[in-house]
Every structure is written in structure tokens, then in C-alpha cells.
Amino acid sequence: AKDAGRNRVYYFNYEMKEQFEKELLLEQGLQKALEKNELMLHFQPQFDLHSGKTTRIEALIRWNHPEWGMVSPDEFIPVAEKAGRIREIGYWVIDKALESIKGLSKEYPDLERVAINVSALQLRDKEFTRNVKKLLDKYRLSPGKLEMEVTESVFMDRVEESIKILTELKTLGVEIALDDFGTGFSSLSYLRVLPLHRVKIDRVFVSQIETDQKMLSLVGSIIEMAHGLGFETVAEGVETAAQLKLLSESNIDTVQGYYYSRPLAIGVLREFLSNEKTV
Ligand code: C2E
Ligand code: CA
Ligand code: CA
Ligand code: CA
């Protein structure tokens, strides 16, 4: 009891109270963000090393608050999840991403699809596949124009349920990527049973391949294993020419990162794609 008391004092220290108040403010702000048009999407190109083209873009949500400025999704997405607003925001993201790829893929035929980030909670929605299909129909888009990035957290609990919904989506023709691969705690054997098209190797791994021979070897093995299972591979967070070279030598299929391009507002993305030269 004494320990519990001490823990409570520790828990309600000044920083935690600030954090709590901050989350409350973010939660209240989020309620208005959608109506007030404060949310938007930026897009980061994914460069396909086989074709030498940007074949996909990842949609990353941005919140431009009138007073606070840009709020990071790492800060407000967890708050949206806790506050039960992630489904609403999630559908908004899909709608906007599809609207954008509709126009872009007409202008840039090399661009195959847009990838969006999907939270585990969104897959708890029994109507998810149906609603995604409705949005695809709204824009008269083939399901192959859409990719969903899910993290290993999706498979932490309710594994069967998540696999079922992802299988529905894959059957519909939506592509599935396993995001942040290597950072979770799941065992490797589950990779066999997941309905995936590709795995994205986490930035933390990529950032160490230049200086750590063992990390390079590990990343090489992940790529080989993924290929062996029939998946494509994407490296995220590629920031240097040396990283690109090492990844390319390790047979990576696609790279994404600041070296190639930061996430861009749609107007800037159009310029980027127009100026794209074959490397
Ligand atoms: P993520 O899906 O792993 O996205 C990659 C993050 O790394 C992005 O941060 C991106 O801007 C950043 N990044 C890209 N290239 C580089 C690089 O070369 N170096 C470094 N240091 N960083 C790079 P961002 O946009 O702040 O997003 C953070 C996270 O927020 C995302 O991580 C994702 O988990 C989440 N998120 C973003 N948009 C959405 C969304 O629409 N829905 C949901 N549920 N989550 C989202
Ligand atoms: Ca992602
Ligand atoms: Ca990622
Ligand atoms: Ca991440």
C-alpha cells in the first residue's frame, strides 16, 4: 500500500499533469479540426528502383492548428485513438487520399497508387471493407489504386479478426503493407499467414546500416526472407546516398526518405513528379 501511494505521487507529478492537460486540449481541438478544415494530407514519394520512377506515394496527415501551428501526427493520432475519433479521421484520410490519386494518376501514369496509414482500431470496424469500397466507387477508382499500411500492433490482439478484414481488403484488390517492420514483438513465423504485398523496413534499421555491419547484414536477411515469402520490400527513412547504395546492393525494391523527397503538399508533389528524371 505504501508503494502504491508512492507510485501515485510519482504518477501525478507536474510533467504528467501537463501531459494530461495537453491531451485534453488536443482532444478538444480535434473536434473542431475536421469542420474547420485544419487537417490536410502531405504525400511522400516512394521510389521504385526497378523502374526508376515514383510508383507510389504515402499520405501522411498534417494538422495545422491556427494557434499551435503544425501538430505532429505522432502526438495527435494517439489522442484521436483514445478519444474514439480515429475512425472518423481515418475515413476522411481515405476520402482525401483517393480524391488526390484520382487526379494525380491521370496526370502521371507511372504513379500506381496511394498508401495510407491505418490504425489497428480502424480494423475493428465491421463495416470497414464495405465503406472503403463505397469510397472507391465514389471516385470510380480500381481498388489497386489504394494501399494500406498497418503495423504489427494490428496482430497483437484479435489477430484472427484483423487477418479476416485484411484478407477481405486484399481480395477486393487493395494492397497491404506491413509498416515499421522489425520494431514490434511478433514472431517471424506469423509472416507466412498475413495477407501482405510488401513489408516496410523501419527507419531505425536503415539509419544504422552505414555504421553497423551487423545491422546491414540483418537488413539484407530481412529483404531476402521477405522475397522468399513472396513480398516486395520498401525501406523507409533513407537519408543518404550511402544508405541507398547499400540497400540497392541488398536487393531492396523501393526506397522512401528525405534523400529522395520529404513529404510534400500536393502542389509541390505535382512539381516534383513533373521534374522527375530517371535516375
Ligand atoms: P510512419 O507511418 O512510420 O511514417 C513515416 C514518418 O517518418 C513520417 O513522419 C515521415 O514524415 C517521416 N520520414 C519520412 N522520411 C524520413 C527520413 O528520411 N528521415 C526521417 N527522420 N523521417 C522521415 P510523420 O509524417 O510525422 O508521421 C508520423 C507517424 O504518424 C507515421 O509514422 C504514422 O504512424 C502516423 N500517421 C501519419 N499519418 C497518419 C494517418 O493518416 N493515419 C494514421 N493512423 N497514422 C498516421
Ligand atoms: Ca507508414
Ligand atoms: Ca513506417
Ligand atoms: Ca513509424
PDB file of C-alpha atoms in Angstrom, residues 42-47 54 56-58 60 62 236-240 255-265 268-273 276:
ATOM      1  CA  HIS A  42       1.044  15.570 -47.419  1.00  0.00           C
ATOM      2  CA  PHE A  43       2.478  12.935 -49.720  1.00  0.00           C
ATOM      3  CA  GLN A  44       5.909  11.333 -49.679  1.00  0.00           C
ATOM      4  CA  PRO A  45       7.153   9.714 -52.912  1.00  0.00           C
ATOM      5  CA  GLN A  46       8.263   6.090 -52.917  1.00  0.00           C
ATOM      6  CA  PHE A  47      10.943   5.446 -55.488  1.00  0.00           C
ATOM      7  CA  THR A  54       7.955   7.213 -58.275  1.00  0.00           C
ATOM      8  CA  ARG A  56       3.642   5.142 -55.092  1.00  0.00           C
ATOM      9  CA  ILE A  57       3.103   7.948 -52.601  1.00  0.00           C
ATOM     10  CA  GLU A  58       2.414   7.682 -48.873  1.00  0.00           C
ATOM     11  CA  LEU A  60       0.782  11.491 -44.128  1.00  0.00           C
ATOM     12  CA  ARG A  62      -0.981  17.074 -41.048  1.00  0.00           C
ATOM     13  CA  GLU A 236      11.745   3.933 -45.065  1.00  0.00           C
ATOM     14  CA  GLY A 237      13.821   6.819 -43.740  1.00  0.00           C
ATOM     15  CA  VAL A 238      16.520   6.667 -46.407  1.00  0.00           C
ATOM     16  CA  GLU A 239      18.512   9.860 -45.874  1.00  0.00           C
ATOM     17  CA  THR A 240      21.882   9.371 -47.592  1.00  0.00           C
ATOM     18  CA  VAL A 255      13.062   3.392 -51.132  1.00  0.00           C
ATOM     19  CA  GLN A 256      11.385   6.273 -49.338  1.00  0.00           C
ATOM     20  CA  GLY A 257      13.033   9.033 -47.338  1.00  0.00           C
ATOM     21  CA  TYR A 258      14.412  12.544 -47.177  1.00  0.00           C
ATOM     22  CA  TYR A 259      17.278  11.650 -49.522  1.00  0.00           C
ATOM     23  CA  TYR A 260      14.751  11.280 -52.250  1.00  0.00           C
ATOM     24  CA  SER A 261      11.976  13.608 -51.057  1.00  0.00           C
ATOM     25  CA  ARG A 262      10.314  14.896 -47.908  1.00  0.00           C
ATOM     26  CA  PRO A 263       6.537  14.587 -47.576  1.00  0.00           C
ATOM     27  CA  LEU A 264       5.106  17.287 -49.887  1.00  0.00           C
ATOM     28  CA  ALA A 265       1.931  19.325 -50.154  1.00  0.00           C
ATOM     29  CA  VAL A 268       4.740  20.706 -54.623  1.00  0.00           C
ATOM     30  CA  LEU A 269       4.297  16.991 -55.301  1.00  0.00           C
ATOM     31  CA  ARG A 270       2.958  17.815 -58.776  1.00  0.00           C
ATOM     32  CA  GLU A 271       6.093  19.857 -59.452  1.00  0.00           C
ATOM     33  CA  PHE A 272       8.272  17.048 -58.124  1.00  0.00           C
ATOM     34  CA  LEU A 273       6.605  14.454 -60.355  1.00  0.00           C
ATOM     35  CA  GLU A 276      11.264  13.664 -62.119  1.00  0.00           C
TER      36      GLU A 276
END
